[in-house]
Amino acid sequence: MSISLANADHASRPSAIFLRNIHGSKWGYAIYRTNYDPALEAAWTHTLHTIRSHIVACIEEELHKPLSWMRIPAVDYQRIRDDPSLCPAVDPAPVDAVKTALELIVHDDAARYDRLSVEDVREAFHSLCTDGDPATPSVAEIFANPPLFVRIRAGLLVSADVCLMVDGEVLRAVSQDLRNEYGEGPFVKAVERLPCLGPDYEGWFKVALTYLWQLVMRAKNSDGMDLILPPKRHTTGERPIYNGSWPMDMQLESAGIYPEDIAEIEEAYARVV
């Protein structure tokens, strides 16, 4: 017996939810290149391509893993799990619409952006989001006087919450497909426009390329990424590369259990069982 998607609740598709919430014909990121080492020129070209291809692959994932969003009777769900060939074809139109709307505004000018700090990138991004109006207070002025109100320019094509920063570390990580000792990466640096700064948060973080699509809405709907990101690791002093969740070692650390405690806990457990 064939399986119909007529009652699969297509409104629950990630692409459909996204399209209902972007409030415009375009979405995406402003990207700032801050390293112009000639030896990394090929890495820059590769990084731009890789950022886009990872975003597109994440958008398309719902076509390849429809059971992750389908709301269908449990019996049909199990039948598809047992025999994937029973899964009906999924309409690609919403996915295509999200991909078509993707916009990456690339800032690639050595005279303006070479060796810019995170703070300078944030100010450049803020200027883009506010149309460069000289009367608009800078990020530094807003930090000094939080009640200041800033209007976002009409028709902004990209996220007004976070931009992407590509420095030498990012170029090497992406071009060489590098992972840290926890298997996390590659990454790009995300800079919040108006972050809530604190001792554990400098207003930027490393984000996995596989999370860039989801990050747009996560940043838009949050009251600050500082409330969402995992803290810095006890072992390395660095924050995990963010992929939308806290890795297990950070969940344990938040409960007061550190790597050096694991062996002792395992020994105690072994004695009990």
PDB file of N, CA and C in Angstrom, residues 2-94:
ATOM      1  N   SER A   2       0.599   2.195  -0.890  1.00  0.00           N
ATOM      2  CA  SER A   2       1.408   3.410  -0.986  1.00  0.00           C
ATOM      3  C   SER A   2       1.140   4.329   0.199  1.00  0.00           C
ATOM      4  N   ILE A   3       2.085   5.213   0.441  1.00  0.00           N
ATOM      5  CA  ILE A   3       1.973   6.169   1.544  1.00  0.00           C
ATOM      6  C   ILE A   3       1.779   7.561   0.962  1.00  0.00           C
ATOM      7  N   SER A   4       0.792   8.279   1.450  1.00  0.00           N
ATOM      8  CA  SER A   4       0.492   9.619   0.954  1.00  0.00           C
ATOM      9  C   SER A   4       1.041  10.666   1.913  1.00  0.00           C
ATOM     10  N   LEU A   5       1.500  11.787   1.329  1.00  0.00           N
ATOM     11  CA  LEU A   5       1.952  12.913   2.149  1.00  0.00           C
ATOM     12  C   LEU A   5       0.870  13.972   2.289  1.00  0.00           C
ATOM     13  N   ALA A   6      -0.345  13.644   1.881  1.00  0.00           N
ATOM     14  CA  ALA A   6      -1.426  14.633   1.903  1.00  0.00           C
ATOM     15  C   ALA A   6      -1.638  15.198   3.301  1.00  0.00           C
ATOM     16  N   ASN A   7      -1.439  14.371   4.323  1.00  0.00           N
ATOM     17  CA  ASN A   7      -1.660  14.817   5.697  1.00  0.00           C
ATOM     18  C   ASN A   7      -0.351  14.928   6.483  1.00  0.00           C
ATOM     19  N   ALA A   8       0.724  15.158   5.785  1.00  0.00           N
ATOM     20  CA  ALA A   8       2.039  15.172   6.438  1.00  0.00           C
ATOM     21  C   ALA A   8       2.377  16.506   7.087  1.00  0.00           C
ATOM     22  N   ASP A   9       1.471  17.473   7.033  1.00  0.00           N
ATOM     23  CA  ASP A   9       1.676  18.795   7.630  1.00  0.00           C
ATOM     24  C   ASP A   9       2.939  19.460   7.079  1.00  0.00           C
ATOM     25  N   HIS A  10       2.846  19.908   5.838  1.00  0.00           N
ATOM     26  CA  HIS A  10       3.994  20.528   5.179  1.00  0.00           C
ATOM     27  C   HIS A  10       4.394  21.850   5.836  1.00  0.00           C
ATOM     28  N   ALA A  11       3.488  22.425   6.630  1.00  0.00           N
ATOM     29  CA  ALA A  11       3.837  23.664   7.332  1.00  0.00           C
ATOM     30  C   ALA A  11       4.935  23.442   8.357  1.00  0.00           C
ATOM     31  N   SER A  12       5.169  22.182   8.730  1.00  0.00           N
ATOM     32  CA  SER A  12       6.210  21.885   9.711  1.00  0.00           C
ATOM     33  C   SER A  12       7.579  21.700   9.069  1.00  0.00           C
ATOM     34  N   ARG A  13       7.650  21.793   7.742  1.00  0.00           N
ATOM     35  CA  ARG A  13       8.937  21.658   7.069  1.00  0.00           C
ATOM     36  C   ARG A  13       9.858  22.807   7.470  1.00  0.00           C
ATOM     37  N   PRO A  14      11.136  22.539   7.705  1.00  0.00           N
ATOM     38  CA  PRO A  14      12.059  23.623   8.060  1.00  0.00           C
ATOM     39  C   PRO A  14      12.050  24.771   7.058  1.00  0.00           C
ATOM     40  N   SER A  15      11.998  24.457   5.768  1.00  0.00           N
ATOM     41  CA  SER A  15      12.000  25.515   4.749  1.00  0.00           C
ATOM     42  C   SER A  15      10.738  26.360   4.829  1.00  0.00           C
ATOM     43  N   ALA A  16       9.581  25.730   5.077  1.00  0.00           N
ATOM     44  CA  ALA A  16       8.324  26.468   5.175  1.00  0.00           C
ATOM     45  C   ALA A  16       8.326  27.383   6.394  1.00  0.00           C
ATOM     46  N   ILE A  17       8.815  26.877   7.514  1.00  0.00           N
ATOM     47  CA  ILE A  17       8.907  27.698   8.729  1.00  0.00           C
ATOM     48  C   ILE A  17       9.834  28.881   8.496  1.00  0.00           C
ATOM     49  N   PHE A  18      10.958  28.626   7.851  1.00  0.00           N
ATOM     50  CA  PHE A  18      11.935  29.681   7.583  1.00  0.00           C
ATOM     51  C   PHE A  18      11.331  30.776   6.711  1.00  0.00           C
ATOM     52  N   LEU A  19      10.651  30.388   5.645  1.00  0.00           N
ATOM     53  CA  LEU A  19      10.069  31.366   4.722  1.00  0.00           C
ATOM     54  C   LEU A  19       9.006  32.220   5.399  1.00  0.00           C
ATOM     55  N   ARG A  20       8.316  31.673   6.378  1.00  0.00           N
ATOM     56  CA  ARG A  20       7.302  32.446   7.097  1.00  0.00           C
ATOM     57  C   ARG A  20       7.929  33.487   8.011  1.00  0.00           C
ATOM     58  N   ASN A  21       9.196  33.326   8.324  1.00  0.00           N
ATOM     59  CA  ASN A  21       9.809  34.179   9.345  1.00  0.00           C
ATOM     60  C   ASN A  21      10.905  35.119   8.858  1.00  0.00           C
ATOM     61  N   ILE A  22      11.283  35.054   7.589  1.00  0.00           N
ATOM     62  CA  ILE A  22      12.395  35.915   7.158  1.00  0.00           C
ATOM     63  C   ILE A  22      11.958  37.349   6.896  1.00  0.00           C
ATOM     64  N   HIS A  23      10.667  37.600   6.697  1.00  0.00           N
ATOM     65  CA  HIS A  23      10.143  38.958   6.547  1.00  0.00           C
ATOM     66  C   HIS A  23      10.869  39.740   5.453  1.00  0.00           C
ATOM     67  N   GLY A  24      11.012  39.161   4.313  1.00  0.00           N
ATOM     68  CA  GLY A  24      11.647  39.846   3.193  1.00  0.00           C
ATOM     69  C   GLY A  24      11.905  38.867   2.071  1.00  0.00           C
ATOM     70  N   SER A  25      12.361  39.409   0.957  1.00  0.00           N
ATOM     71  CA  SER A  25      12.607  38.549  -0.202  1.00  0.00           C
ATOM     72  C   SER A  25      13.990  37.910  -0.167  1.00  0.00           C
ATOM     73  N   LYS A  26      14.868  38.404   0.716  1.00  0.00           N
ATOM     74  CA  LYS A  26      16.234  37.897   0.799  1.00  0.00           C
ATOM     75  C   LYS A  26      16.628  37.645   2.247  1.00  0.00           C
ATOM     76  N   TRP A  27      17.649  36.825   2.424  1.00  0.00           N
ATOM     77  CA  TRP A  27      18.217  36.575   3.736  1.00  0.00           C
ATOM     78  C   TRP A  27      19.672  36.159   3.528  1.00  0.00           C
ATOM     79  N   GLY A  28      20.468  36.200   4.572  1.00  0.00           N
ATOM     80  CA  GLY A  28      21.851  35.758   4.430  1.00  0.00           C
ATOM     81  C   GLY A  28      22.777  36.469   5.397  1.00  0.00           C
ATOM     82  N   TYR A  29      24.021  36.660   4.968  1.00  0.00           N
ATOM     83  CA  TYR A  29      25.040  37.226   5.844  1.00  0.00           C
ATOM     84  C   TYR A  29      25.891  38.265   5.120  1.00  0.00           C
ATOM     85  N   ALA A  30      26.352  39.238   5.884  1.00  0.00           N
ATOM     86  CA  ALA A  30      27.467  40.072   5.454  1.00  0.00           C
ATOM     87  C   ALA A  30      28.745  39.342   5.868  1.00  0.00           C
ATOM     88  N   ILE A  31      29.692  39.247   4.954  1.00  0.00           N
ATOM     89  CA  ILE A  31      30.951  38.544   5.213  1.00  0.00           C
ATOM     90  C   ILE A  31      32.101  39.537   5.096  1.00  0.00           C
ATOM     91  N   TYR A  32      32.950  39.581   6.107  1.00  0.00           N
ATOM     92  CA  TYR A  32      34.084  40.507   6.115  1.00  0.00           C
ATOM     93  C   TYR A  32      35.393  39.715   6.099  1.00  0.00           C
ATOM     94  N   ARG A  33      36.164  39.942   5.050  1.00  0.00           N
ATOM     95  CA  ARG A  33      37.489  39.318   4.958  1.00  0.00           C
ATOM     96  C   ARG A  33      38.508  40.253   5.598  1.00  0.00           C
ATOM     97  N   THR A  34      39.278  39.734   6.568  1.00  0.00           N
ATOM     98  CA  THR A  34      40.240  40.589   7.262  1.00  0.00           C
ATOM     99  C   THR A  34      41.680  40.112   7.116  1.00  0.00           C
ATOM    100  N   ASN A  35      41.909  39.097   6.290  1.00  0.00           N
ATOM    101  CA  ASN A  35      43.269  38.615   6.040  1.00  0.00           C
ATOM    102  C   ASN A  35      43.522  38.613   4.536  1.00  0.00           C
ATOM    103  N   TYR A  36      44.601  39.270   4.116  1.00  0.00           N
ATOM    104  CA  TYR A  36      44.901  39.396   2.687  1.00  0.00           C
ATOM    105  C   TYR A  36      46.287  38.865   2.353  1.00  0.00           C
ATOM    106  N   ASP A  37      46.734  37.886   3.113  1.00  0.00           N
ATOM    107  CA  ASP A  37      48.004  37.214   2.840  1.00  0.00           C
ATOM    108  C   ASP A  37      47.918  36.565   1.455  1.00  0.00           C
ATOM    109  N   PRO A  38      48.828  36.937   0.520  1.00  0.00           N
ATOM    110  CA  PRO A  38      48.780  36.345  -0.828  1.00  0.00           C
ATOM    111  C   PRO A  38      48.829  34.817  -0.809  1.00  0.00           C
ATOM    112  N   ALA A  39      49.490  34.256   0.186  1.00  0.00           N
ATOM    113  CA  ALA A  39      49.588  32.797   0.272  1.00  0.00           C
ATOM    114  C   ALA A  39      48.243  32.148   0.582  1.00  0.00           C
ATOM    115  N   LEU A  40      47.280  32.957   1.052  1.00  0.00           N
ATOM    116  CA  LEU A  40      45.965  32.419   1.414  1.00  0.00           C
ATOM    117  C   LEU A  40      44.879  32.842   0.424  1.00  0.00           C
ATOM    118  N   GLU A  41      45.290  33.352  -0.737  1.00  0.00           N
ATOM    119  CA  GLU A  41      44.303  33.812  -1.720  1.00  0.00           C
ATOM    120  C   GLU A  41      43.418  32.662  -2.202  1.00  0.00           C
ATOM    121  N   ALA A  42      44.030  31.529  -2.505  1.00  0.00           N
ATOM    122  CA  ALA A  42      43.234  30.372  -2.936  1.00  0.00           C
ATOM    123  C   ALA A  42      42.323  29.894  -1.807  1.00  0.00           C
ATOM    124  N   ALA A  43      42.819  30.004  -0.573  1.00  0.00           N
ATOM    125  CA  ALA A  43      42.011  29.599   0.580  1.00  0.00           C
ATOM    126  C   ALA A  43      40.779  30.488   0.718  1.00  0.00           C
ATOM    127  N   TRP A  44      40.913  31.773   0.384  1.00  0.00           N
ATOM    128  CA  TRP A  44      39.776  32.695   0.440  1.00  0.00           C
ATOM    129  C   TRP A  44      38.701  32.283  -0.563  1.00  0.00           C
ATOM    130  N   THR A  45      39.105  32.007  -1.788  1.00  0.00           N
ATOM    131  CA  THR A  45      38.142  31.570  -2.808  1.00  0.00           C
ATOM    132  C   THR A  45      37.448  30.286  -2.371  1.00  0.00           C
ATOM    133  N   HIS A  46      38.244  29.365  -1.839  1.00  0.00           N
ATOM    134  CA  HIS A  46      37.687  28.089  -1.372  1.00  0.00           C
ATOM    135  C   HIS A  46      36.724  28.308  -0.204  1.00  0.00           C
ATOM    136  N   THR A  47      37.071  29.206   0.697  1.00  0.00           N
ATOM    137  CA  THR A  47      36.235  29.455   1.874  1.00  0.00           C
ATOM    138  C   THR A  47      34.875  30.020   1.487  1.00  0.00           C
ATOM    139  N   LEU A  48      34.860  30.983   0.575  1.00  0.00           N
ATOM    140  CA  LEU A  48      33.582  31.546   0.121  1.00  0.00           C
ATOM    141  C   LEU A  48      32.694  30.464  -0.482  1.00  0.00           C
ATOM    142  N   HIS A  49      33.286  29.648  -1.337  1.00  0.00           N
ATOM    143  CA  HIS A  49      32.527  28.565  -1.966  1.00  0.00           C
ATOM    144  C   HIS A  49      32.016  27.581  -0.914  1.00  0.00           C
ATOM    145  N   THR A  50      32.856  27.276   0.068  1.00  0.00           N
ATOM    146  CA  THR A  50      32.496  26.288   1.079  1.00  0.00           C
ATOM    147  C   THR A  50      31.389  26.801   1.993  1.00  0.00           C
ATOM    148  N   ILE A  51      31.441  28.074   2.341  1.00  0.00           N
ATOM    149  CA  ILE A  51      30.372  28.653   3.164  1.00  0.00           C
ATOM    150  C   ILE A  51      29.028  28.499   2.467  1.00  0.00           C
ATOM    151  N   ARG A  52      28.977  28.890   1.204  1.00  0.00           N
ATOM    152  CA  ARG A  52      27.713  28.792   0.458  1.00  0.00           C
ATOM    153  C   ARG A  52      27.269  27.337   0.305  1.00  0.00           C
ATOM    154  N   SER A  53      28.205  26.460  -0.043  1.00  0.00           N
ATOM    155  CA  SER A  53      27.823  25.065  -0.291  1.00  0.00           C
ATOM    156  C   SER A  53      27.322  24.384   0.978  1.00  0.00           C
ATOM    157  N   HIS A  54      27.895  24.728   2.131  1.00  0.00           N
ATOM    158  CA  HIS A  54      27.419  24.146   3.385  1.00  0.00           C
ATOM    159  C   HIS A  54      26.020  24.661   3.726  1.00  0.00           C
ATOM    160  N   ILE A  55      25.771  25.936   3.501  1.00  0.00           N
ATOM    161  CA  ILE A  55      24.434  26.479   3.765  1.00  0.00           C
ATOM    162  C   ILE A  55      23.405  25.783   2.881  1.00  0.00           C
ATOM    163  N   VAL A  56      23.720  25.664   1.600  1.00  0.00           N
ATOM    164  CA  VAL A  56      22.793  25.023   0.659  1.00  0.00           C
ATOM    165  C   VAL A  56      22.553  23.566   1.046  1.00  0.00           C
ATOM    166  N   ALA A  57      23.608  22.856   1.421  1.00  0.00           N
ATOM    167  CA  ALA A  57      23.459  21.447   1.802  1.00  0.00           C
ATOM    168  C   ALA A  57      22.548  21.296   3.014  1.00  0.00           C
ATOM    169  N   CYS A  58      22.655  22.219   3.966  1.00  0.00           N
ATOM    170  CA  CYS A  58      21.796  22.152   5.154  1.00  0.00           C
ATOM    171  C   CYS A  58      20.339  22.426   4.796  1.00  0.00           C
ATOM    172  N   ILE A  59      20.115  23.363   3.882  1.00  0.00           N
ATOM    173  CA  ILE A  59      18.748  23.654   3.444  1.00  0.00           C
ATOM    174  C   ILE A  59      18.139  22.433   2.765  1.00  0.00           C
ATOM    175  N   GLU A  60      18.940  21.749   1.962  1.00  0.00           N
ATOM    176  CA  GLU A  60      18.447  20.599   1.186  1.00  0.00           C
ATOM    177  C   GLU A  60      18.263  19.340   2.026  1.00  0.00           C
ATOM    178  N   GLU A  61      18.741  19.352   3.255  1.00  0.00           N
ATOM    179  CA  GLU A  61      18.715  18.136   4.067  1.00  0.00           C
ATOM    180  C   GLU A  61      17.300  17.604   4.266  1.00  0.00           C
ATOM    181  N   GLU A  62      16.310  18.486   4.335  1.00  0.00           N
ATOM    182  CA  GLU A  62      14.938  18.019   4.560  1.00  0.00           C
ATOM    183  C   GLU A  62      14.413  17.184   3.393  1.00  0.00           C
ATOM    184  N   LEU A  63      15.010  17.363   2.210  1.00  0.00           N
ATOM    185  CA  LEU A  63      14.614  16.536   1.066  1.00  0.00           C
ATOM    186  C   LEU A  63      15.132  15.112   1.214  1.00  0.00           C
ATOM    187  N   HIS A  64      16.281  14.976   1.848  1.00  0.00           N
ATOM    188  CA  HIS A  64      16.929  13.669   1.982  1.00  0.00           C
ATOM    189  C   HIS A  64      16.554  12.959   3.285  1.00  0.00           C
ATOM    190  N   LYS A  65      16.071  13.735   4.265  1.00  0.00           N
ATOM    191  CA  LYS A  65      15.681  13.154   5.555  1.00  0.00           C
ATOM    192  C   LYS A  65      14.274  13.614   5.924  1.00  0.00           C
ATOM    193  N   PRO A  66      13.290  13.272   5.104  1.00  0.00           N
ATOM    194  CA  PRO A  66      11.929  13.770   5.343  1.00  0.00           C
ATOM    195  C   PRO A  66      11.325  13.303   6.657  1.00  0.00           C
ATOM    196  N   LEU A  67      11.774  12.173   7.175  1.00  0.00           N
ATOM    197  CA  LEU A  67      11.216  11.695   8.439  1.00  0.00           C
ATOM    198  C   LEU A  67      11.564  12.615   9.608  1.00  0.00           C
ATOM    199  N   SER A  68      12.547  13.492   9.413  1.00  0.00           N
ATOM    200  CA  SER A  68      12.927  14.409  10.488  1.00  0.00           C
ATOM    201  C   SER A  68      11.882  15.497  10.707  1.00  0.00           C
ATOM    202  N   TRP A  69      11.014  15.736   9.712  1.00  0.00           N
ATOM    203  CA  TRP A  69       9.993  16.784   9.867  1.00  0.00           C
ATOM    204  C   TRP A  69       8.573  16.309   9.594  1.00  0.00           C
ATOM    205  N   MET A  70       8.402  15.183   8.940  1.00  0.00           N
ATOM    206  CA  MET A  70       7.052  14.702   8.614  1.00  0.00           C
ATOM    207  C   MET A  70       6.237  14.407   9.875  1.00  0.00           C
ATOM    208  N   ARG A  71       4.992  14.791   9.819  1.00  0.00           N
ATOM    209  CA  ARG A  71       4.051  14.397  10.868  1.00  0.00           C
ATOM    210  C   ARG A  71       3.024  13.476  10.219  1.00  0.00           C
ATOM    211  N   ILE A  72       3.307  12.204  10.304  1.00  0.00           N
ATOM    212  CA  ILE A  72       2.469  11.195   9.659  1.00  0.00           C
ATOM    213  C   ILE A  72       2.117  10.119  10.679  1.00  0.00           C
ATOM    214  N   PRO A  73       1.123   9.301  10.397  1.00  0.00           N
ATOM    215  CA  PRO A  73       0.766   8.227  11.336  1.00  0.00           C
ATOM    216  C   PRO A  73       1.972   7.360  11.675  1.00  0.00           C
ATOM    217  N   ALA A  74       2.012   6.915  12.914  1.00  0.00           N
ATOM    218  CA  ALA A  74       3.153   6.129  13.392  1.00  0.00           C
ATOM    219  C   ALA A  74       3.375   4.882  12.553  1.00  0.00           C
ATOM    220  N   VAL A  75       2.285   4.288  12.083  1.00  0.00           N
ATOM    221  CA  VAL A  75       2.425   3.069  11.290  1.00  0.00           C
ATOM    222  C   VAL A  75       3.125   3.358   9.968  1.00  0.00           C
ATOM    223  N   ASP A  76       2.802   4.525   9.348  1.00  0.00           N
ATOM    224  CA  ASP A  76       3.472   4.903   8.104  1.00  0.00           C
ATOM    225  C   ASP A  76       4.933   5.255   8.364  1.00  0.00           C
ATOM    226  N   TYR A  77       5.177   5.925   9.483  1.00  0.00           N
ATOM    227  CA  TYR A  77       6.552   6.282   9.853  1.00  0.00           C
ATOM    228  C   TYR A  77       7.412   5.020   9.950  1.00  0.00           C
ATOM    229  N   GLN A  78       6.891   4.001  10.618  1.00  0.00           N
ATOM    230  CA  GLN A  78       7.650   2.768  10.794  1.00  0.00           C
ATOM    231  C   GLN A  78       7.834   2.042   9.475  1.00  0.00           C
ATOM    232  N   ARG A  79       6.824   2.079   8.620  1.00  0.00           N
ATOM    233  CA  ARG A  79       6.949   1.417   7.316  1.00  0.00           C
ATOM    234  C   ARG A  79       8.064   2.050   6.490  1.00  0.00           C
ATOM    235  N   ILE A  80       8.154   3.378   6.541  1.00  0.00           N
ATOM    236  CA  ILE A  80       9.216   4.067   5.796  1.00  0.00           C
ATOM    237  C   ILE A  80      10.575   3.765   6.412  1.00  0.00           C
ATOM    238  N   ARG A  81      10.633   3.695   7.744  1.00  0.00           N
ATOM    239  CA  ARG A  81      11.895   3.341   8.401  1.00  0.00           C
ATOM    240  C   ARG A  81      12.357   1.961   7.943  1.00  0.00           C
ATOM    241  N   ASP A  82      11.407   1.045   7.806  1.00  0.00           N
ATOM    242  CA  ASP A  82      11.741  -0.324   7.401  1.00  0.00           C
ATOM    243  C   ASP A  82      12.073  -0.429   5.919  1.00  0.00           C
ATOM    244  N   ASP A  83      11.412   0.431   5.120  1.00  0.00           N
ATOM    245  CA  ASP A  83      11.616   0.381   3.667  1.00  0.00           C
ATOM    246  C   ASP A  83      11.605   1.806   3.116  1.00  0.00           C
ATOM    247  N   PRO A  84      12.762   2.492   3.078  1.00  0.00           N
ATOM    248  CA  PRO A  84      12.827   3.885   2.628  1.00  0.00           C
ATOM    249  C   PRO A  84      12.244   4.115   1.242  1.00  0.00           C
ATOM    250  N   SER A  85      12.187   3.085   0.407  1.00  0.00           N
ATOM    251  CA  SER A  85      11.643   3.264  -0.946  1.00  0.00           C
ATOM    252  C   SER A  85      10.158   3.599  -0.925  1.00  0.00           C
ATOM    253  N   LEU A  86       9.493   3.375   0.206  1.00  0.00           N
ATOM    254  CA  LEU A  86       8.067   3.686   0.324  1.00  0.00           C
ATOM    255  C   LEU A  86       7.813   5.178   0.527  1.00  0.00           C
ATOM    256  N   CYS A  87       8.865   5.924   0.860  1.00  0.00           N
ATOM    257  CA  CYS A  87       8.688   7.356   1.127  1.00  0.00           C
ATOM    258  C   CYS A  87       8.362   8.093  -0.165  1.00  0.00           C
ATOM    259  N   PRO A  88       7.243   8.807  -0.225  1.00  0.00           N
ATOM    260  CA  PRO A  88       6.887   9.546  -1.437  1.00  0.00           C
ATOM    261  C   PRO A  88       7.865  10.685  -1.695  1.00  0.00           C
ATOM    262  N   ALA A  89       7.920  11.131  -2.935  1.00  0.00           N
ATOM    263  CA  ALA A  89       8.771  12.267  -3.291  1.00  0.00           C
ATOM    264  C   ALA A  89       8.286  13.522  -2.572  1.00  0.00           C
ATOM    265  N   VAL A  90       9.232  14.338  -2.148  1.00  0.00           N
ATOM    266  CA  VAL A  90       8.918  15.570  -1.425  1.00  0.00           C
ATOM    267  C   VAL A  90       9.020  16.750  -2.380  1.00  0.00           C
ATOM    268  N   ASP A  91       8.046  17.646  -2.337  1.00  0.00           N
ATOM    269  CA  ASP A  91       8.035  18.831  -3.195  1.00  0.00           C
ATOM    270  C   ASP A  91       9.247  19.705  -2.873  1.00  0.00           C
ATOM    271  N   PRO A  92      10.124  19.965  -3.848  1.00  0.00           N
ATOM    272  CA  PRO A  92      11.323  20.759  -3.569  1.00  0.00           C
ATOM    273  C   PRO A  92      11.085  22.267  -3.588  1.00  0.00           C
ATOM    274  N   ALA A  93       9.875  22.724  -3.905  1.00  0.00           N
ATOM    275  CA  ALA A  93       9.635  24.156  -4.107  1.00  0.00           C
ATOM    276  C   ALA A  93      10.023  25.021  -2.902  1.00  0.00           C
ATOM    277  N   PRO A  94       9.615  24.682  -1.666  1.00  0.00           N
ATOM    278  CA  PRO A  94      10.019  25.536  -0.541  1.00  0.00           C
ATOM    279  C   PRO A  94      11.529  25.583  -0.341  1.00  0.00           C
TER     280      PRO A  94
END
